[in-house]
Coordinates of C-alpha atoms in Angstrom, one line a residue:
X22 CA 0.0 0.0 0.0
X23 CA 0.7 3.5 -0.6
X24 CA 2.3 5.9 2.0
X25 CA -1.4 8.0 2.8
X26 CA -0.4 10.9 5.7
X27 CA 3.3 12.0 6.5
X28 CA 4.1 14.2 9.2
X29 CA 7.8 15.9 9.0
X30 CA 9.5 17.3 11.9
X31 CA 6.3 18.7 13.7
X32 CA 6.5 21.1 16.1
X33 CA 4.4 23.7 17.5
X34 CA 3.8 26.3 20.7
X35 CA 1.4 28.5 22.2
X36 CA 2.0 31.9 22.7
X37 CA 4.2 32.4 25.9
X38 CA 4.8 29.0 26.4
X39 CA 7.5 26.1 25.7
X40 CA 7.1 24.1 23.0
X41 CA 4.1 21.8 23.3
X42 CA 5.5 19.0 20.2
X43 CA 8.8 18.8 19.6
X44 CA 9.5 17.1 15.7
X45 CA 7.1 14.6 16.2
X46 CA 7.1 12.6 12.4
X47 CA 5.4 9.5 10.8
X48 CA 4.2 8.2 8.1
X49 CA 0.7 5.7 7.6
X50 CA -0.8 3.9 5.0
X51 CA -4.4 4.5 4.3
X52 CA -7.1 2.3 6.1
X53 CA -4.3 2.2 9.2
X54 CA -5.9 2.3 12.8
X55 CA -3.5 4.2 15.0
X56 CA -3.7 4.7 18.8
X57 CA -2.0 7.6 20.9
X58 CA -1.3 6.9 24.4
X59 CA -0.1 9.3 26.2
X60 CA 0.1 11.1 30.0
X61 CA -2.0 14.0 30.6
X62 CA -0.4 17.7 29.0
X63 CA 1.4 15.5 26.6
X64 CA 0.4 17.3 23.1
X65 CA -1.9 14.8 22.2
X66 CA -5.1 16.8 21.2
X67 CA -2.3 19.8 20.1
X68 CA -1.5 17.2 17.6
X69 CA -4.5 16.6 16.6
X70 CA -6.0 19.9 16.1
X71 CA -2.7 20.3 13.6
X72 CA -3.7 17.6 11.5
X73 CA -7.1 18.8 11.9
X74 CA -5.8 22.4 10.6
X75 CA -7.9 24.1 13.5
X76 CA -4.1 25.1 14.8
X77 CA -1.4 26.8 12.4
X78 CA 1.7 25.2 11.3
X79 CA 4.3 26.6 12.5
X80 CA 7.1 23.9 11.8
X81 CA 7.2 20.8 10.0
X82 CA 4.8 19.7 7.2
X83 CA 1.6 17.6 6.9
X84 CA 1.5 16.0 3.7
X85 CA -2.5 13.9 2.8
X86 CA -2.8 11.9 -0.4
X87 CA 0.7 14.0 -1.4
X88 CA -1.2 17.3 -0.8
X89 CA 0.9 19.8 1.6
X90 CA -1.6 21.1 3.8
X91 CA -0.3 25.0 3.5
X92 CA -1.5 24.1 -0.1
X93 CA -4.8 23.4 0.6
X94 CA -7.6 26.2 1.8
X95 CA -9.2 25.7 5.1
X96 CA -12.6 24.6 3.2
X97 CA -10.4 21.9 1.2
X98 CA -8.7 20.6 3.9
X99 CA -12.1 20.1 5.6
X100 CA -13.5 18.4 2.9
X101 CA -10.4 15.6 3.5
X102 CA -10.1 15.5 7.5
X103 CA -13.1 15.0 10.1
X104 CA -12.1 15.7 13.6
X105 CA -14.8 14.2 17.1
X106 CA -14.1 16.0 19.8
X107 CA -13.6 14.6 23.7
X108 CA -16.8 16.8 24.6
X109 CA -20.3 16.4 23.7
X110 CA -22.2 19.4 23.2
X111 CA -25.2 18.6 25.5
X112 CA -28.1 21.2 24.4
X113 CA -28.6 20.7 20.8
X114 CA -32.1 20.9 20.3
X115 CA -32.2 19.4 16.7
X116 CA -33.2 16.5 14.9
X117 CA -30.1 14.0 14.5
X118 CA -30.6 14.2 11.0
X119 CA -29.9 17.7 10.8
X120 CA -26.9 17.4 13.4
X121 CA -25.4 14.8 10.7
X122 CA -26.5 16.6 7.5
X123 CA -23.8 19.5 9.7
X124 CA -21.3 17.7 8.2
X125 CA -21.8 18.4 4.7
X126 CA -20.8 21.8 5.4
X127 CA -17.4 21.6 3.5
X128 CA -18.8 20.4 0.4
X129 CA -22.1 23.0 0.0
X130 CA -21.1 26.1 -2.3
X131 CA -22.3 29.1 -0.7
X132 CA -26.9 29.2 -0.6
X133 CA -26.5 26.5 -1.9
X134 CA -29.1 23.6 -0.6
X135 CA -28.2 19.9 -0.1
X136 CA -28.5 17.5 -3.5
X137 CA -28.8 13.8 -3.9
X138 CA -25.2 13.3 -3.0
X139 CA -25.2 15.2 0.0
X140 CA -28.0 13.3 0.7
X141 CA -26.5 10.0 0.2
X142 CA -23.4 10.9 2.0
X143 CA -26.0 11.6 5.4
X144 CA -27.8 8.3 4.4
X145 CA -24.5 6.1 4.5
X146 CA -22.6 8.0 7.5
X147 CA -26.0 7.1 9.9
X148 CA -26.0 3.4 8.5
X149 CA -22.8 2.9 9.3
X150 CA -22.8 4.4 13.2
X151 CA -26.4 2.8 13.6
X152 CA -28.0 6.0 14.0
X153 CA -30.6 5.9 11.2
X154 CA -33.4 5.0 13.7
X155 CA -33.3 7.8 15.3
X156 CA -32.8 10.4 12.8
X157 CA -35.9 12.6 13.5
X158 CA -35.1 12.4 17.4
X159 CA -34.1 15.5 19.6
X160 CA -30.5 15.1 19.4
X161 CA -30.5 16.0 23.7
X162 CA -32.6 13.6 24.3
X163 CA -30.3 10.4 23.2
X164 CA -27.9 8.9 25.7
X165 CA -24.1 9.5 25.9
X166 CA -23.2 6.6 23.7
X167 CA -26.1 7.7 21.1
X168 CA -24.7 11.1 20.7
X169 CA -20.9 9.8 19.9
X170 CA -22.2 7.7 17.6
X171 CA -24.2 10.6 15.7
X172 CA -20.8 13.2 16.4
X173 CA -19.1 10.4 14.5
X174 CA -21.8 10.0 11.9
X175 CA -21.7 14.2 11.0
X176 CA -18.0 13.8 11.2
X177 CA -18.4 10.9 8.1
X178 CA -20.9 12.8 6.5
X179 CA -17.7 14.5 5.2
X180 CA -16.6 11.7 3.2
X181 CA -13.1 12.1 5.0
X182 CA -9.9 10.3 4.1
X183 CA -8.5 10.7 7.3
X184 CA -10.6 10.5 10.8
X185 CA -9.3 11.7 13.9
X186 CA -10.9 11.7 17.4
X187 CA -10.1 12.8 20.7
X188 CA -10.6 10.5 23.6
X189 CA -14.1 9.3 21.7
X190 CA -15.0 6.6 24.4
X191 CA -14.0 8.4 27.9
X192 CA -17.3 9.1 28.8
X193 CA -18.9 5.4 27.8
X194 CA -20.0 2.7 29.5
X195 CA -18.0 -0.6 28.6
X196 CA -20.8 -1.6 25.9
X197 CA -21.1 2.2 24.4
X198 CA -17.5 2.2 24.4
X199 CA -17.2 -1.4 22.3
X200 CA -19.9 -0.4 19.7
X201 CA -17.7 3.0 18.9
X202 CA -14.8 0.7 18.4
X203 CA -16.6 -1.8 16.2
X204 CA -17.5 1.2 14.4
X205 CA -14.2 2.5 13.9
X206 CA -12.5 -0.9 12.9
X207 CA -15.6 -1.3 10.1
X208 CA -14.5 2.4 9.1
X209 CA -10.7 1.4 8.6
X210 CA -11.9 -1.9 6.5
X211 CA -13.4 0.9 4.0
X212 CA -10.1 2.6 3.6
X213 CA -10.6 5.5 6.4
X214 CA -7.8 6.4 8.0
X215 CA -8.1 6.8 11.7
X216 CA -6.2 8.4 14.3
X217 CA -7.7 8.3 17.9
X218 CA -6.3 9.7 21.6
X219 CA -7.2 6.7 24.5
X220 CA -6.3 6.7 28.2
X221 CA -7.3 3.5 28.2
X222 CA -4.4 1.1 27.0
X223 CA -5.9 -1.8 26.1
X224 CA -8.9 -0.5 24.0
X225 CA -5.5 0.4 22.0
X226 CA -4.3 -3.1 22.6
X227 CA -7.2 -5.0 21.3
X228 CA -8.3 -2.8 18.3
X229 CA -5.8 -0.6 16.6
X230 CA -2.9 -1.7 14.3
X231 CA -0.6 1.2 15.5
X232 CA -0.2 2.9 18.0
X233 CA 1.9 6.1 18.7
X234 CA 3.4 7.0 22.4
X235 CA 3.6 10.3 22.8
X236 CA 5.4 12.0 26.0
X237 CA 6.3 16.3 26.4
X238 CA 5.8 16.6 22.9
X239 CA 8.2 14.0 21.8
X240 CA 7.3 10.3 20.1
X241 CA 8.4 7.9 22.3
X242 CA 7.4 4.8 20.2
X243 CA 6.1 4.5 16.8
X244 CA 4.6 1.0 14.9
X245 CA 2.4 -2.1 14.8
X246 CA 0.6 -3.0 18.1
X247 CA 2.1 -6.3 18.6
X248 CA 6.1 -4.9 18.8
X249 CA 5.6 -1.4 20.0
X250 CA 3.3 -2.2 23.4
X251 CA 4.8 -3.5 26.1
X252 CA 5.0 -3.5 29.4
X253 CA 8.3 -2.2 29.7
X254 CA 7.5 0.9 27.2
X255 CA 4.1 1.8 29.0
X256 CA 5.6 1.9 32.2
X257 CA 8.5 4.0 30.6
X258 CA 5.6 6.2 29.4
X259 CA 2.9 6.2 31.9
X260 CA 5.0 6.2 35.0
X261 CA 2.7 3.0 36.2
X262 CA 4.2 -0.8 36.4
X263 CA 2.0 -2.8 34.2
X264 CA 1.6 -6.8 34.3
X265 CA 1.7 -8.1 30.6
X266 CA -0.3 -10.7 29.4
X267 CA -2.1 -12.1 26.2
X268 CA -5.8 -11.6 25.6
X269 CA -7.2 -15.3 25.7
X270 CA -9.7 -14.6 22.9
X271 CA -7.9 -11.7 20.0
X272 CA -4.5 -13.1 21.1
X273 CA -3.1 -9.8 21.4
X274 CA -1.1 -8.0 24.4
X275 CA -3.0 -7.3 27.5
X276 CA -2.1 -5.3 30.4
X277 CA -3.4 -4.9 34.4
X278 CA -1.7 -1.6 35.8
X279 CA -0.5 -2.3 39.1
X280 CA -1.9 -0.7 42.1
X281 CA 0.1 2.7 42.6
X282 CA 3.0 4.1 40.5
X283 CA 6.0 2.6 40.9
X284 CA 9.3 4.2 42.5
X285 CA 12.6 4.7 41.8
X286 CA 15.0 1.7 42.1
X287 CA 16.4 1.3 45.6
X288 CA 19.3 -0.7 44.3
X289 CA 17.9 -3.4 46.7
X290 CA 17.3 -7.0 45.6
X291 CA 14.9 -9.4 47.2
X292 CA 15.2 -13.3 46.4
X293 CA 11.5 -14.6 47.3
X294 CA 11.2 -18.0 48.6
X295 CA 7.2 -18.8 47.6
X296 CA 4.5 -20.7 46.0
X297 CA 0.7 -21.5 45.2
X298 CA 0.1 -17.7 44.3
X299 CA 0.9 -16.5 48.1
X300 CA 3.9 -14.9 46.5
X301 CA 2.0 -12.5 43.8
X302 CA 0.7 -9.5 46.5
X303 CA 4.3 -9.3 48.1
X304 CA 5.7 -9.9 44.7
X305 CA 3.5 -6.5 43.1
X306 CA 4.3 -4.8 46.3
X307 CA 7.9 -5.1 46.7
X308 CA 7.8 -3.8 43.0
X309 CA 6.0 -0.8 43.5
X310 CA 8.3 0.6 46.3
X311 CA 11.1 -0.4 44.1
X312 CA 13.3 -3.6 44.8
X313 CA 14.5 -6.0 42.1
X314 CA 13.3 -9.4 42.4
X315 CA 14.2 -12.8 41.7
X316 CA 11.8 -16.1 42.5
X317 CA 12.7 -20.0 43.0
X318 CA 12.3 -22.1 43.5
X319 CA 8.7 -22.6 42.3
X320 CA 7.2 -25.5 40.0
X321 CA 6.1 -24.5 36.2
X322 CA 2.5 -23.6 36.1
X323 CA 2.0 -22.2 39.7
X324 CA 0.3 -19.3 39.9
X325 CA 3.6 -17.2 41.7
X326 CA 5.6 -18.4 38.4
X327 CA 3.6 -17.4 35.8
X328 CA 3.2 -14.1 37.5
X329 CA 6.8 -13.6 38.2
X330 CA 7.2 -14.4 34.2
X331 CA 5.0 -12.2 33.4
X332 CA 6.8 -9.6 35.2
X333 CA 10.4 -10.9 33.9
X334 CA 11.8 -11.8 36.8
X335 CA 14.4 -14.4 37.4
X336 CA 12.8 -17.4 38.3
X337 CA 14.0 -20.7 39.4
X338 CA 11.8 -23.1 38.0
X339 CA 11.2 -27.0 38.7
X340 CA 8.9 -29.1 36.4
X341 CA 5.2 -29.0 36.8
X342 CA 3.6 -30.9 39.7
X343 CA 7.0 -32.7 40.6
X344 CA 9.3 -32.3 44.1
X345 CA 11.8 -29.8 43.9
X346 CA 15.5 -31.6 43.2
X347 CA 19.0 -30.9 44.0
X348 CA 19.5 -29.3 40.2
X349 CA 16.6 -26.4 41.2
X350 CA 18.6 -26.1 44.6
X351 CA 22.0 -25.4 43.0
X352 CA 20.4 -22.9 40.3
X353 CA 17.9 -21.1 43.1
X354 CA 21.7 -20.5 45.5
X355 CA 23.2 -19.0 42.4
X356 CA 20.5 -16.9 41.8
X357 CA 20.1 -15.6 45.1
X358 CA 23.2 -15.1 46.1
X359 CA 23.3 -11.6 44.2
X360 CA 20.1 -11.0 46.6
X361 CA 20.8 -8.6 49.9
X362 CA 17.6 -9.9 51.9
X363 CA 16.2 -13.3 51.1
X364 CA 12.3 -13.5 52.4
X365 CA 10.2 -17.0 53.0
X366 CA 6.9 -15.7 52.0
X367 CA 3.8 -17.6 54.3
X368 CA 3.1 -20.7 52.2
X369 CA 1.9 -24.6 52.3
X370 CA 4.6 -26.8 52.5
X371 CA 4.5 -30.1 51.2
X372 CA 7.3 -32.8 51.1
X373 CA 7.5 -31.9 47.2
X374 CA 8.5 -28.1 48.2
X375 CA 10.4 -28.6 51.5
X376 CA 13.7 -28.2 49.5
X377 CA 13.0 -24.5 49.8
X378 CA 13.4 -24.2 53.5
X379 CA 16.9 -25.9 53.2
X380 CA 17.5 -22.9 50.4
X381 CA 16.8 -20.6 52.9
X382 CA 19.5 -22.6 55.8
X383 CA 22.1 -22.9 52.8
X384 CA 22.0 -19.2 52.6
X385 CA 21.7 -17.9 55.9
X386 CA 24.7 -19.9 56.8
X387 CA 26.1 -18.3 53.3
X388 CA 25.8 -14.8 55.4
X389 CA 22.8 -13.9 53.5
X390 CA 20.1 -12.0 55.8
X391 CA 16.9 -14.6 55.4
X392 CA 13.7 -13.5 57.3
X393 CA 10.3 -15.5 57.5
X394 CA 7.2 -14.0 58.6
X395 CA 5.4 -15.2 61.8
X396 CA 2.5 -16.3 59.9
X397 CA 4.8 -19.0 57.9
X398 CA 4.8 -20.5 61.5
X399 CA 1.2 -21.6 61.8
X400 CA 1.1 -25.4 61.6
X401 CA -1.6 -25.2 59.6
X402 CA 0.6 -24.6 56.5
X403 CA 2.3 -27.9 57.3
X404 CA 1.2 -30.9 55.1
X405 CA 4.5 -32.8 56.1
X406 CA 3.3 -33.9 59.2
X407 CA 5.3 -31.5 61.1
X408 CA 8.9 -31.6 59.4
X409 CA 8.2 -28.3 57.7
X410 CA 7.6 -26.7 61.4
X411 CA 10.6 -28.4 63.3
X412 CA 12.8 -27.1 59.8
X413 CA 11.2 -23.3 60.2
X414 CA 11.9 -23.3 63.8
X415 CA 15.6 -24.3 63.3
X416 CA 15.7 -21.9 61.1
X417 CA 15.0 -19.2 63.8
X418 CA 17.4 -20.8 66.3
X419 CA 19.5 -20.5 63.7
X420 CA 19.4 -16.6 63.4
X421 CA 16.5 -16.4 60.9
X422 CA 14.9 -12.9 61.6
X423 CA 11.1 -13.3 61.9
X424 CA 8.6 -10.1 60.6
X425 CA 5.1 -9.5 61.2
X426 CA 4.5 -7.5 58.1
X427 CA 6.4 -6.0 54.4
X428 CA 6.6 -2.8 56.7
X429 CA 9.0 -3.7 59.2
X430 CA 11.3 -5.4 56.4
X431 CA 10.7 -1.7 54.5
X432 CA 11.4 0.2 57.8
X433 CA 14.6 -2.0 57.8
X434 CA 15.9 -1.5 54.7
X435 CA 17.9 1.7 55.2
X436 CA 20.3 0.5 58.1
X437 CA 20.5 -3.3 57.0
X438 CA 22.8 -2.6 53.9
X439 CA 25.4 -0.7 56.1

């Protein structure tokens, strides 16, 4: 396919202020679906209202089709780019029909009344959007999802190559918000090319091809979907660790934002000693207040090692539903001997993972500092018929320090590592 909109080196300010976009430039074929993702004061909508031509160039160029836009008049330019706005103008007291037939605007010479093609072009933009059946209703009388539809619908009445829409689904419900999309993706099979601002990442995820991170003006990350969105990135991006996954049904990337951003690195790392999922919360908390991880040794398929791989962390692994053996031992004590705290995270303990607690001796007595918590000393985690106890309490003869909670090993940290 043919290269459809280039953007060169764009850059723009307001008056009295620093730049908003600093040589932001791509290039997209026509019928591409692209997402921006961005934080808040980003330049987002700036750069939109640009390629809208509702702001002056100032720097760069914007090139349509192979028209320059400073070739074009505002009334031509119109005719080639529709723009839906975030907000929905609330008292329009006029049929939907006539809020659609708005959009022919560009194409009417002036007094001059619709024809059959201005009429056609109404027709088709309210079949597409599903708006038709309520064409002679008071257009502030539909609901919020009804009224995107029929913004997008008066934007399509201008026959646009290139659609762009600013945050179009932030004030949807989840099933208003997947009918725009459908919408949109039915658009892009017709050749329309769209460009849309989301805050939310995985509408992005599971229905554009591209997606564009933009941050202070400048383009973080530029291409297809499946390459460019990762946890990594969006966290490099949106300030907020994200857990990576794969959608089970469209296959693609999926991501769960963790509870609160995350903070600088400590320069702390934390070997985990866990299993059966009772590792994840200490796991997604230690993260947040910034320590680097490792895991092991924990059996394939339990839930604290797929979410420690989701997170890329170093993980000891054993095979799935089988007793922990001295290979797993030797790789976990080479892992975690770059650790400065090794902690034995409350769990069940069953003859199969009991090679974990002698983990934890062979490293205390390596000089590592091991703590357990006191609720790893309820009995009723044992399934071993009381080894795993009389092990755990040698342990804290042993020197083992024992913690009630992640806040006295936090309140710890400082003084430990001198």
């Amino acid at each position: 396919m043919s290269t459809h909109l280039v953007v060169e080196e764009l850059s723009f300010r307001y008056e009295n202020t620093e730049k908003i976009l600093h040589d932001v430039h791509f290039t997209l074929e026509k019928g591409t679906f692209v997402g921006i993702i961005g934080p808040n004061g980003s330049g987002k909508s700036t750069l939109l209202h640009l390629l809208s031509g509702i702001l002056p160039l100032q720097e760069g160029r914007i090139l349509l089709s192979g028209k320059d836009l400073r070739q074009c008049s505002r009334l031509e330019w119109a005719q080639r780019v529709a723009i839906v706005f975030q907000e929905i103008p609330l008292q329009v007291n006029l049929p939907c029909l006539e809020v659609v037939t708005m959009g022919r605007f560009p194409h009417l010479r002036k007094w001059r009344r619709e024809k059959r093609e201005d009429e056609k072009a109404v027709e088709w933009a309210m079949e597409v959007t599903q708006t038709s059946l309520f064409a002679e209703r008071d257009f502030s009388e539909l609901s919020g999802g009804e009224k995107q539809r029929v913004m997008i619908a008066r934007a399509l009445a201008q026959q646009p190559e290139l659609l762009l829409l600013d945050e179009p689904t932030s004030h949807l419900d989840i099933l208003h918000q997947l009918e725009v999309m459908r919408i949109l993706q039915a658009l892009r099979e017709q050749g329309i090319t769209i460009l849309g601002v989301f805050h939310d990442v995985n509408t992005v995820a599971q229905f554009c091809e591209q997606v564009l991170f933009l941050r202070r003006g400048t383009v973080l990350g530029f291409g297809p979907v499946e390459r460019v969105m990762t946890g990594e990135r969006l966290t490099e991006l949106l300030e907020v660790e994200f857990l990576e996954s794969t959608h089970p049904l469209s296959l693609r990337p999926f991501f769960m934002p963790l509870e609160v951003r995350k903070k600088p690195p400590r320069g702390v790392q934390v070997h985990l000693i866990c299993g059966g999922g009772r590792g994840i919360p200490y796991m997604r908390k230690l993260l947040e207040e910034g320590f680097t991880l490792s895991v092991g040794i924990v059996n394939q398929l339990d839930s604290d090692e797929e979410f420690a791989t989701r997170l890329k962390l170093p993980v000891v692994r054993e095979a799935p539903f089988s007793p922990f053996g001295e290979g797993a031992l030797q790789r976990a004590r080479e892992i975690a001997r770059g650790a400065h705290f090794v902690l034995v995270i409350p769990t069940y303990w069953g003859w199969g993972n009991l090679l974990n607690l002698e983990l934890a001796r062979i490293l205390l007595q390596e000089g590592k500092k091991v703590l357990l918590f006191r609720e790893s000393l309820n009995p009723e985690f044992d399934y071993t018929g009381g080894e795993a106890m009389r092990r755990l309490r040698e342990l804290e003869e042993q020197g083992v320090g024992v913690i009630d909670e992640l806040d006295d090993f936090f309140s710890m940290v400082p003084g430990a590592l001198h």
